[in-house]
Short mmCIF file of C-alpha atoms in Angstrom, two decimals:
data_model
loop_
_atom_site.label_atom_id
_atom_site.label_comp_id
_atom_site.label_asym_id
_atom_site.label_seq_id
_atom_site.Cartn_x
_atom_site.Cartn_y
_atom_site.Cartn_z
CA UNK A 1 -33.27 -24.81 -21.02
CA UNK A 2 -33.81 -28.29 -19.64
CA UNK A 3 -36.81 -27.77 -17.34
CA UNK A 4 -37.00 -31.41 -16.19
CA UNK A 5 -33.77 -31.21 -14.21
CA UNK A 6 -34.08 -27.47 -13.67
CA UNK A 7 -30.88 -26.39 -15.35
CA UNK A 8 -30.10 -24.03 -18.18
CA UNK A 9 -27.35 -24.54 -20.74
CA UNK A 10 -24.71 -21.86 -20.97
CA UNK A 11 -21.66 -21.62 -23.19
CA UNK A 12 -18.24 -20.05 -22.75
CA UNK A 13 -14.80 -20.44 -24.33
CA UNK A 14 -14.44 -23.98 -22.97
CA UNK A 15 -17.81 -25.20 -24.21
CA UNK A 16 -21.30 -25.90 -22.90
CA UNK A 17 -22.21 -26.50 -19.27
CA UNK A 18 -25.41 -27.00 -17.31
CA UNK A 19 -26.05 -24.30 -14.71
CA UNK A 20 -28.74 -24.78 -12.02
CA UNK A 21 -31.64 -22.68 -13.23
CA UNK A 22 -32.29 -21.04 -9.86
CA UNK A 23 -28.74 -19.60 -9.84
CA UNK A 24 -28.20 -16.02 -10.92
CA UNK A 25 -24.54 -16.67 -11.64
CA UNK A 26 -23.45 -18.30 -14.87
CA UNK A 27 -21.09 -20.77 -16.43
CA UNK A 28 -17.83 -18.96 -15.64
CA UNK A 29 -18.77 -18.59 -11.98
CA UNK A 30 -19.69 -22.26 -11.83
CA UNK A 31 -16.33 -23.27 -13.30
CA UNK A 32 -14.54 -21.15 -10.69
CA UNK A 33 -16.69 -22.61 -7.91
CA UNK A 34 -15.76 -26.13 -9.02
CA UNK A 35 -12.07 -25.30 -9.49
CA UNK A 36 -11.25 -23.47 -6.28
CA UNK A 37 -12.01 -24.78 -2.82
CA UNK A 38 -9.06 -23.52 -0.83
CA UNK A 39 -10.12 -21.46 2.19
CA UNK A 40 -13.84 -22.14 2.71
CA UNK A 41 -14.22 -18.35 2.79
CA UNK A 42 -16.55 -17.30 -0.01
CA UNK A 43 -17.13 -13.96 -1.66
CA UNK A 44 -20.55 -14.13 0.00
CA UNK A 45 -18.79 -13.86 3.38
CA UNK A 46 -17.71 -10.31 2.51
CA UNK A 47 -20.91 -8.41 1.64
CA UNK A 48 -19.14 -5.03 1.51
CA UNK A 49 -17.01 -6.33 -1.35
CA UNK A 50 -20.14 -7.39 -3.24
CA UNK A 51 -21.72 -4.00 -2.62
CA UNK A 52 -18.57 -2.27 -3.84
CA UNK A 53 -18.56 -4.31 -7.05
CA UNK A 54 -22.20 -3.32 -7.59
CA UNK A 55 -21.41 0.37 -7.04
CA UNK A 56 -18.66 0.22 -9.63
CA UNK A 57 -20.87 -1.60 -12.14
CA UNK A 58 -23.51 1.08 -11.63
CA UNK A 59 -21.02 3.91 -12.15
CA UNK A 60 -19.63 2.27 -15.30
CA UNK A 61 -23.13 1.80 -16.68
CA UNK A 62 -23.93 5.46 -16.02
CA UNK A 63 -20.85 6.55 -17.95
CA UNK A 64 -21.61 4.22 -20.85
CA UNK A 65 -25.23 5.41 -20.92
CA UNK A 66 -24.15 9.07 -20.95
CA UNK A 67 -21.99 8.29 -24.01
CA UNK A 68 -24.90 6.59 -25.80
CA UNK A 69 -23.33 3.13 -25.64
CA UNK A 70 -26.11 1.56 -23.54
CA UNK A 71 -29.72 1.85 -24.52
CA UNK A 72 -32.18 2.92 -21.86
CA UNK A 73 -33.74 -0.51 -21.12
CA UNK A 74 -30.37 -2.17 -20.51
CA UNK A 75 -29.12 0.77 -18.47
CA UNK A 76 -32.23 0.71 -16.27
CA UNK A 77 -31.89 -3.07 -15.79
CA UNK A 78 -28.25 -2.77 -14.71
CA UNK A 79 -29.14 0.06 -12.34
CA UNK A 80 -31.93 -2.02 -10.81
CA UNK A 81 -29.68 -5.07 -10.38
CA UNK A 82 -26.89 -3.04 -8.80
CA UNK A 83 -29.27 -1.43 -6.34
CA UNK A 84 -30.50 -4.88 -5.35
CA UNK A 85 -26.93 -6.01 -4.67
CA UNK A 86 -26.08 -2.80 -2.83
CA UNK A 87 -29.03 -3.41 -0.51
CA UNK A 88 -27.55 -6.78 0.50
CA UNK A 89 -29.74 -9.09 -1.57
CA UNK A 90 -28.46 -12.10 -3.55
CA UNK A 91 -25.40 -12.65 -1.35
CA UNK A 92 -25.73 -16.41 -1.79
CA UNK A 93 -25.12 -15.96 -5.53
CA UNK A 94 -21.46 -15.19 -4.91
CA UNK A 95 -20.06 -18.65 -3.99
CA UNK A 96 -16.49 -18.27 -5.25
CA UNK A 97 -13.62 -18.98 -2.88
CA UNK A 98 -11.76 -15.78 -2.02
CA UNK A 99 -8.55 -17.50 -3.11
CA UNK A 100 -8.61 -18.23 -6.84
CA UNK A 101 -6.41 -17.98 -9.85
CA UNK A 102 -7.02 -15.48 -12.60
CA UNK A 103 -6.25 -12.24 -10.73
CA UNK A 104 -9.90 -11.69 -9.84
CA UNK A 105 -11.48 -12.53 -13.20
CA UNK A 106 -13.81 -15.07 -11.59
CA UNK A 107 -15.12 -12.49 -9.12
CA UNK A 108 -15.63 -9.85 -11.80
CA UNK A 109 -17.52 -12.33 -13.99
CA UNK A 110 -19.56 -13.48 -10.99
CA UNK A 111 -20.69 -9.86 -10.56
CA UNK A 112 -21.35 -9.45 -14.28
CA UNK A 113 -23.45 -12.62 -14.48
CA UNK A 114 -25.51 -11.98 -11.36
CA UNK A 115 -26.15 -8.39 -12.44
CA UNK A 116 -27.17 -9.57 -15.92
CA UNK A 117 -29.60 -12.22 -14.68
CA UNK A 118 -31.24 -9.98 -12.09
CA UNK A 119 -31.62 -7.42 -14.85
CA UNK A 120 -33.02 -9.97 -17.29
CA UNK A 121 -35.77 -10.98 -14.85
CA UNK A 122 -36.54 -7.32 -14.21
CA UNK A 123 -36.92 -6.83 -17.98
CA UNK A 124 -39.27 -9.83 -18.20
CA UNK A 125 -36.84 -12.39 -19.59
CA UNK A 126 -35.47 -15.65 -18.23
CA UNK A 127 -32.11 -16.09 -16.59
CA UNK A 128 -29.53 -16.98 -19.23
CA UNK A 129 -31.25 -15.17 -22.12
CA UNK A 130 -28.14 -13.11 -22.64
CA UNK A 131 -29.13 -11.96 -26.12
CA UNK A 132 -31.22 -9.32 -24.30
CA UNK A 133 -28.67 -8.39 -21.61
CA UNK A 134 -25.13 -9.76 -21.83
CA UNK A 135 -22.74 -10.11 -18.86
CA UNK A 136 -19.71 -9.11 -20.94
CA UNK A 137 -21.03 -6.92 -23.73
CA UNK A 138 -23.30 -4.87 -21.47
CA UNK A 139 -22.39 -5.44 -17.82
CA UNK A 140 -18.63 -5.35 -18.44
CA UNK A 141 -18.70 -2.69 -21.16
CA UNK A 142 -15.58 -0.43 -21.11
CA UNK A 143 -14.22 -2.47 -18.22
CA UNK A 144 -11.60 -5.07 -17.38
CA UNK A 145 -11.12 -7.18 -14.30
CA UNK A 146 -7.81 -5.36 -13.92
CA UNK A 147 -9.48 -2.03 -13.16
CA UNK A 148 -12.82 -3.15 -11.72
CA UNK A 149 -11.35 -5.63 -9.25
CA UNK A 150 -8.68 -3.44 -7.58
CA UNK A 151 -11.02 -0.44 -7.57
CA UNK A 152 -13.67 -2.54 -5.83
CA UNK A 153 -11.09 -3.79 -3.33
CA UNK A 154 -10.07 -0.22 -2.45
CA UNK A 155 -13.67 0.92 -2.12
CA UNK A 156 -14.59 -2.11 0.03
CA UNK A 157 -11.56 -1.59 2.24
CA UNK A 158 -12.52 2.04 2.79
CA UNK A 159 -16.04 0.99 3.77
CA UNK A 160 -14.73 -1.84 5.95
CA UNK A 161 -12.41 0.53 7.80
CA UNK A 162 -15.38 2.75 8.63
CA UNK A 163 -16.98 -0.24 10.32
CA UNK A 164 -13.72 -0.93 12.18
CA UNK A 165 -13.68 2.62 13.59
CA UNK A 166 -16.71 1.94 15.80
CA UNK A 167 -15.37 -1.02 17.85
CA UNK A 168 -11.94 0.62 17.87
CA UNK A 169 -13.28 3.87 19.35
CA UNK A 170 -15.48 1.98 21.81
CA UNK A 171 -12.43 0.07 23.03
CA UNK A 172 -10.54 3.33 23.50
CA UNK A 173 -13.46 4.79 25.46
CA UNK A 174 -13.51 1.74 27.74
CA UNK A 175 -9.77 2.02 28.36
CA UNK A 176 -10.23 5.70 29.24
CA UNK A 177 -13.20 4.96 31.50
CA UNK A 178 -11.08 2.48 33.44
CA UNK A 179 -8.27 5.03 33.57
CA UNK A 180 -10.63 7.48 35.25
CA UNK A 181 -12.08 4.83 37.55
CA UNK A 182 -8.64 3.63 38.71
CA UNK A 183 -7.03 7.08 39.00
CA UNK A 184 -6.44 6.72 42.77
CA UNK A 185 -5.42 3.04 42.79
CA UNK A 186 -1.70 3.02 43.58
CA UNK A 187 0.30 0.08 42.29
CA UNK A 188 3.85 -0.93 41.57
CA UNK A 189 4.98 -0.81 37.95
CA UNK A 190 7.53 -3.27 36.64
CA UNK A 191 10.36 -3.05 34.17
CA UNK A 192 11.92 -6.31 32.94
CA UNK A 193 9.35 -7.97 35.23
CA UNK A 194 11.11 -6.50 38.29
CA UNK A 195 9.70 -3.93 40.74
CA UNK A 196 10.38 -0.41 39.46
CA UNK A 197 8.48 2.65 40.70
CA UNK A 198 4.91 3.35 41.80
CA UNK A 199 2.19 4.41 39.37
CA UNK A 200 -1.59 4.30 39.36
CA UNK A 201 -3.64 1.64 37.68
CA UNK A 202 -5.40 4.54 36.01
CA UNK A 203 -2.16 5.65 34.38
CA UNK A 204 -1.63 2.16 33.04
CA UNK A 205 -5.06 2.04 31.40
CA UNK A 206 -4.66 5.64 30.26
CA UNK A 207 -1.58 4.59 28.32
CA UNK A 208 -3.62 1.82 26.66
CA UNK A 209 -6.20 4.42 25.62
CA UNK A 210 -3.62 6.90 24.35
CA UNK A 211 -1.59 4.49 22.22
CA UNK A 212 -4.78 3.03 20.72
CA UNK A 213 -6.09 6.49 19.89
CA UNK A 214 -2.82 7.30 18.11
CA UNK A 215 -3.24 4.26 15.88
CA UNK A 216 -6.86 5.02 15.10
CA UNK A 217 -5.99 8.63 14.27
CA UNK A 218 -3.21 7.57 11.90
CA UNK A 219 -5.46 5.11 10.08
CA UNK A 220 -8.19 7.75 9.72
CA UNK A 221 -5.75 10.42 8.57
CA UNK A 222 -3.92 8.38 5.94
CA UNK A 223 -5.90 5.42 4.63
CA UNK A 224 -9.21 6.94 3.40
CA UNK A 225 -7.41 9.34 1.03
CA UNK A 226 -4.94 6.65 -0.02
CA UNK A 227 -7.66 4.12 -0.83
CA UNK A 228 -9.74 6.72 -2.67
CA UNK A 229 -7.30 6.92 -5.60
CA UNK A 230 -8.36 4.20 -8.05
CA UNK A 231 -7.51 2.94 -11.53
CA UNK A 232 -11.06 2.65 -12.89
CA UNK A 233 -10.98 3.25 -16.63
CA UNK A 234 -7.50 1.81 -17.08
CA UNK A 235 -8.94 -1.49 -18.40
CA UNK A 236 -6.33 -4.17 -19.02
CA UNK A 237 -2.95 -2.64 -18.13
CA UNK A 238 -3.65 1.08 -17.70
CA UNK A 239 -3.80 2.27 -21.32
CA UNK A 240 -7.60 2.51 -21.31
CA UNK A 241 -7.99 0.34 -24.40
CA UNK A 242 -11.62 -0.34 -25.45
CA UNK A 243 -12.90 2.85 -23.81
CA UNK A 244 -13.58 6.39 -24.97
CA UNK A 245 -11.66 9.36 -23.57
CA UNK A 246 -14.76 10.67 -21.82
CA UNK A 247 -15.64 7.32 -20.25
CA UNK A 248 -13.23 7.52 -17.28
CA UNK A 249 -13.92 11.24 -16.88
CA UNK A 250 -17.59 10.36 -16.34
CA UNK A 251 -17.24 7.04 -14.49
CA UNK A 252 -15.06 8.17 -11.56
CA UNK A 253 -17.30 11.13 -10.55
CA UNK A 254 -20.33 8.86 -10.94
CA UNK A 255 -18.78 6.41 -8.49
CA UNK A 256 -17.97 9.26 -6.09
CA UNK A 257 -21.61 10.35 -6.19
CA UNK A 258 -22.92 6.81 -5.66
CA UNK A 259 -20.60 6.14 -2.73
CA UNK A 260 -20.53 9.60 -1.17
CA UNK A 261 -16.72 9.34 -1.11
CA UNK A 262 -14.06 11.69 -2.48
CA UNK A 263 -12.87 9.23 -5.10
CA UNK A 264 -10.33 10.29 -7.69
CA UNK A 265 -8.50 8.77 -10.63
CA UNK A 266 -4.83 7.85 -10.39
CA UNK A 267 -2.54 10.19 -12.36
CA UNK A 268 -0.68 7.15 -13.74
CA UNK A 269 -3.05 4.30 -14.55
CA UNK A 270 -0.33 1.89 -15.64
CA UNK A 271 1.44 2.31 -12.31
CA UNK A 272 -1.85 2.07 -10.41
CA UNK A 273 -2.81 -1.17 -12.17
CA UNK A 274 0.35 -3.00 -11.18
CA UNK A 275 1.33 -1.38 -7.85
CA UNK A 276 0.14 -2.92 -4.59
CA UNK A 277 1.84 -0.45 -2.24
CA UNK A 278 -1.39 0.99 -0.84
CA UNK A 279 -2.48 -2.45 0.30
CA UNK A 280 0.88 -3.08 1.95
CA UNK A 281 0.57 0.24 3.78
CA UNK A 282 -2.87 -0.65 5.12
CA UNK A 283 -1.86 -4.10 6.30
CA UNK A 284 1.15 -2.50 7.97
CA UNK A 285 -1.17 -0.24 9.95
CA UNK A 286 -3.32 -3.23 10.91
CA UNK A 287 -0.23 -5.15 12.01
CA UNK A 288 0.92 -2.19 14.11
CA UNK A 289 -2.45 -2.04 15.86
CA UNK A 290 -2.61 -5.81 16.32
CA UNK A 291 0.89 -5.85 17.83
CA UNK A 292 -0.08 -3.21 20.38
CA UNK A 293 -3.36 -4.89 21.27
CA UNK A 294 -1.61 -8.21 21.72
CA UNK A 295 0.88 -6.58 24.10
CA UNK A 296 -1.99 -5.03 26.08
CA UNK A 297 -3.67 -8.43 26.27
CA UNK A 298 -0.45 -9.90 27.62
CA UNK A 299 -0.41 -7.16 30.27
CA UNK A 300 -4.01 -7.89 31.25
CA UNK A 301 -3.18 -11.56 31.66
CA UNK A 302 -0.17 -10.76 33.85
CA UNK A 303 -2.00 -8.17 35.96
CA UNK A 304 -4.85 -10.61 36.58
CA UNK A 305 -2.58 -13.61 37.22
CA UNK A 306 -3.30 -15.60 40.32
CA UNK A 307 -5.69 -15.20 41.93
CA UNK A 308 -3.57 -16.11 44.97
CA UNK A 309 -0.11 -16.84 43.58
CA UNK A 310 0.18 -14.23 40.85
CA UNK A 311 0.17 -10.43 40.62
CA UNK A 312 -3.57 -10.21 41.23
CA UNK A 313 -3.83 -6.44 40.68
CA UNK A 314 -6.99 -6.63 38.58
CA UNK A 315 -9.81 -9.09 38.28
CA UNK A 316 -11.23 -10.00 34.90
CA UNK A 317 -14.84 -11.01 34.58
CA UNK A 318 -14.94 -14.84 34.68
CA UNK A 319 -16.18 -16.14 31.34
CA UNK A 320 -15.99 -19.93 31.73
CA UNK A 321 -14.44 -22.71 33.88
CA UNK A 322 -10.81 -23.04 32.94
CA UNK A 323 -9.88 -26.64 33.51
CA UNK A 324 -11.18 -30.16 33.15
CA UNK A 325 -9.19 -31.23 36.22
CA UNK A 326 -8.78 -28.15 38.44
CA UNK A 327 -12.20 -27.24 39.86
CA UNK A 328 -11.59 -23.56 40.75
CA UNK A 329 -9.46 -22.51 37.79
CA UNK A 330 -10.71 -19.62 35.62
CA UNK A 331 -8.56 -18.55 32.70
CA UNK A 332 -8.21 -15.11 31.02
CA UNK A 333 -9.82 -16.46 27.87
CA UNK A 334 -10.81 -13.12 26.32
CA UNK A 335 -7.29 -11.63 26.32
CA UNK A 336 -6.04 -15.02 25.11
CA UNK A 337 -8.48 -14.97 22.19
CA UNK A 338 -7.41 -11.39 21.48
CA UNK A 339 -3.80 -12.59 21.31
CA UNK A 340 -4.74 -15.29 18.80
CA UNK A 341 -6.65 -12.81 16.65
CA UNK A 342 -3.73 -10.40 16.67
CA UNK A 343 -1.32 -13.20 15.77
CA UNK A 344 -3.47 -13.97 12.72
CA UNK A 345 -3.46 -10.32 11.61
CA UNK A 346 0.33 -10.18 11.95
CA UNK A 347 0.59 -13.48 10.06
CA UNK A 348 -1.56 -12.03 7.29
CA UNK A 349 0.88 -9.14 6.98
CA UNK A 350 3.78 -11.56 6.75
CA UNK A 351 1.90 -13.62 4.16
CA UNK A 352 1.24 -10.53 2.06
CA UNK A 353 4.82 -9.30 2.33
CA UNK A 354 6.15 -12.70 1.30
CA UNK A 355 3.65 -12.90 -1.55
CA UNK A 356 4.61 -9.51 -2.96
CA UNK A 357 8.32 -10.25 -2.62
CA UNK A 358 7.87 -13.56 -4.39
CA UNK A 359 5.72 -11.98 -7.09
CA UNK A 360 8.30 -9.30 -7.83
CA UNK A 361 11.03 -11.93 -7.99
CA UNK A 362 9.03 -14.09 -10.36
CA UNK A 363 8.10 -11.04 -12.40
CA UNK A 364 11.76 -10.44 -13.12
CA UNK A 365 12.23 -14.08 -14.08
CA UNK A 366 8.89 -15.00 -15.66
CA UNK A 367 7.78 -11.70 -17.15
CA UNK A 368 4.60 -10.96 -15.21
CA UNK A 369 5.19 -7.25 -15.79
CA UNK A 370 2.00 -5.16 -15.77
CA UNK A 371 -0.29 -7.18 -13.50
CA UNK A 372 -0.02 -8.53 -9.98
CA UNK A 373 -1.83 -11.84 -10.18
CA UNK A 374 -1.73 -12.22 -6.41
CA UNK A 375 -4.48 -9.65 -5.85
CA UNK A 376 -7.00 -12.28 -4.69
CA UNK A 377 -4.69 -13.27 -1.82
CA UNK A 378 -4.02 -9.61 -1.00
CA UNK A 379 -7.73 -8.79 -0.96
CA UNK A 380 -8.59 -11.85 1.10
CA UNK A 381 -5.95 -11.17 3.74
CA UNK A 382 -6.90 -7.51 4.03
CA UNK A 383 -10.62 -8.19 4.39
CA UNK A 384 -9.91 -11.03 6.80
CA UNK A 385 -7.64 -8.85 8.94
CA UNK A 386 -10.10 -5.96 9.18
CA UNK A 387 -13.02 -8.29 9.89
CA UNK A 388 -11.11 -10.29 12.52
CA UNK A 389 -9.64 -7.22 14.19
CA UNK A 390 -13.06 -5.57 14.44
CA UNK A 391 -14.64 -8.65 15.99
CA UNK A 392 -11.73 -9.08 18.39
CA UNK A 393 -11.87 -5.44 19.50
CA UNK A 394 -15.59 -5.73 20.13
CA UNK A 395 -15.04 -8.92 22.14
CA UNK A 396 -12.24 -7.41 24.23
CA UNK A 397 -14.19 -4.24 24.99
CA UNK A 398 -17.53 -5.86 25.82
CA UNK A 399 -16.39 -9.06 27.50
CA UNK A 400 -13.23 -7.93 29.27
CA UNK A 401 -12.30 -4.25 29.61
CA UNK A 402 -15.78 -3.00 30.45
CA UNK A 403 -16.03 -5.17 33.59
CA UNK A 404 -12.46 -5.19 34.92
CA UNK A 405 -12.26 -4.62 38.66
CA UNK A 406 -9.23 -3.26 40.52
CA UNK A 407 -7.93 -5.26 43.49
CA UNK A 408 -6.93 -2.09 45.30
CA UNK A 409 -5.90 -3.62 48.61
CA UNK A 410 -3.53 -6.05 46.96
CA UNK A 411 -2.10 -3.27 44.78
CA UNK A 412 -1.39 -1.20 47.90
CA UNK A 413 0.08 -4.19 49.73
CA UNK A 414 2.50 -4.83 46.87
CA UNK A 415 3.54 -1.18 46.85
CA UNK A 416 4.12 -1.10 50.59
CA UNK A 417 6.24 -4.23 50.50
CA UNK A 418 8.16 -3.53 47.34
CA UNK A 419 11.77 -2.36 47.16
CA UNK A 420 10.58 -0.10 44.40
CA UNK A 421 9.37 2.36 47.01
CA UNK A 422 13.05 3.15 47.64
CA UNK A 423 13.03 5.15 44.42
CA UNK A 424 10.64 7.64 46.02
CA UNK A 425 12.81 7.95 49.15
CA UNK A 426 16.16 8.06 47.38
CA UNK A 427 16.28 11.87 46.93
CA UNK A 428 15.73 12.32 50.70
CA UNK A 429 17.81 9.49 52.17
CA UNK A 430 20.50 9.17 49.53
CA UNK A 431 21.45 6.20 47.38
CA UNK A 432 23.69 4.52 49.97
CA UNK A 433 21.10 4.63 52.75
CA UNK A 434 18.22 3.44 50.58
CA UNK A 435 20.38 0.60 49.25
CA UNK A 436 21.21 -0.43 52.81
CA UNK A 437 17.53 -0.32 53.82
CA UNK A 438 16.50 -2.36 50.77
CA UNK A 439 19.16 -5.00 51.45
CA UNK A 440 18.14 -5.24 55.10
CA UNK A 441 14.48 -5.56 54.14
CA UNK A 442 15.35 -8.36 51.73
CA UNK A 443 17.36 -10.25 54.33
CA UNK A 444 14.91 -9.87 57.22
CA UNK A 445 11.60 -9.97 55.38
CA UNK A 446 10.56 -6.65 56.90
CA UNK A 447 9.05 -3.89 54.79
CA UNK A 448 11.08 -0.85 53.76
CA UNK A 449 8.61 1.43 55.53
CA UNK A 450 8.86 -0.52 58.78
CA UNK A 451 12.66 -0.25 58.80
CA UNK A 452 12.60 3.48 58.03
CA UNK A 453 10.19 4.07 60.88
CA UNK A 454 12.18 1.82 63.24
CA UNK A 455 15.39 3.72 62.53
CA UNK A 456 13.52 7.06 62.56
CA UNK A 457 15.10 8.12 59.29
CA UNK A 458 12.04 10.19 58.32
CA UNK A 459 9.14 11.53 60.33
CA UNK A 460 5.64 10.15 59.86
CA UNK A 461 4.54 13.49 58.42
CA UNK A 462 7.30 13.55 55.81
CA UNK A 463 6.70 9.90 54.93
CA UNK A 464 2.98 10.48 54.57
CA UNK A 465 3.63 13.37 52.20
CA UNK A 466 6.24 11.50 50.16
CA UNK A 467 4.08 8.40 49.86
CA UNK A 468 0.89 10.17 48.87
CA UNK A 469 -0.47 9.07 45.51
CA UNK A 470 0.07 12.45 43.84
CA UNK A 471 3.72 12.66 44.88
CA UNK A 472 4.59 9.11 43.90
CA UNK A 473 3.19 9.13 40.37
CA UNK A 474 4.13 12.58 39.08
CA UNK A 475 6.75 15.31 39.56
CA UNK A 476 6.44 17.05 42.93
CA UNK A 477 5.08 20.59 43.03
#
């Protein structure tokens, strides 16, 4: 150790390198940090992934200890280090860009080195004194990046989804609350942007709530079980080389106990090591949800358009002045930001689909065979999508949906003056008569109701009954 410049000398396959002494990572992490600077999104930005890596390292150590392959002092040091990482400490020691070559090797070694150096200090040694606790020989015992990395991704995705459920359910509750609040606000619905038939504003928001709940239910029903089947113990390609038969049998239940999840081992470890289908399925669900939320945001923008020259059926809470030149302009910035977030999630799905297609094509040509080297991109895009979608849902719920106000008088005015009201009267006046009334209203500028009353086609009592909210928005009883 060179104490004057506060570095320590570490060695790997490529030779010697000075590592800042205060760092808990080592030479391989430093090389990766210097090599990859692509996205500015670091492993440290995804603490659940770090915690998942620590949980897996702890489970692997438990299995190795139970087989007598780790002595007590090393096992206790690894346990201590993993618990520190699981509690959220040492996040700044994971500086690697989420996009790197090597199919995740840099991230696995980052975890091994940080775990080793935390453990070394706990044992009373200095960072870098790997003769007492080695990142590879001890921390990575019976493991390979190819089983640790994808297993950690699946575990972290499961935990990330649980955090997504909260803002998702809150958004659904807010939609439903507005549905209840606006249950008596009659408005005109539109198909192809043209007046169609009456509905209530409550029904519109109720549909938002229902379709969102369907998506959340599907994600909850399918993804936790799917992501709980892992390839831990497969090591390099799925054959389990460099492990004992009992190792995987012990490690997977140990991980289930540590995480409190129903984790199981894949029945075909070779398939599980190379197949990325589960990740594609998850991103597909996220894209589906993002597409729906983007459409809802478009609707909110249309419904709030105006305030004088647009639809003006709802009023969004003003968040900021909307123009540097127009003094009174206020834009629907929250739905707009939701759109942008959703576009990014959809783009991530397209990026992943393209990546997997390209990888499979190259595999046939270049012989990549048993390993998908694009896992870092897959992991990054999945974590990014879940994180972004959760933040966007929270923003939309708290800063938009929760404070939407109905412009009831304008909604009623648009109903009364719309040709769409003819659809309610059609069964009583007939298609020819209602068409004639609508045409006359269009030519004269009079309302349909005024013309019906002027020509005494229906009595006031019948009209009042037909045009009641309950009879215009549901089948008559």
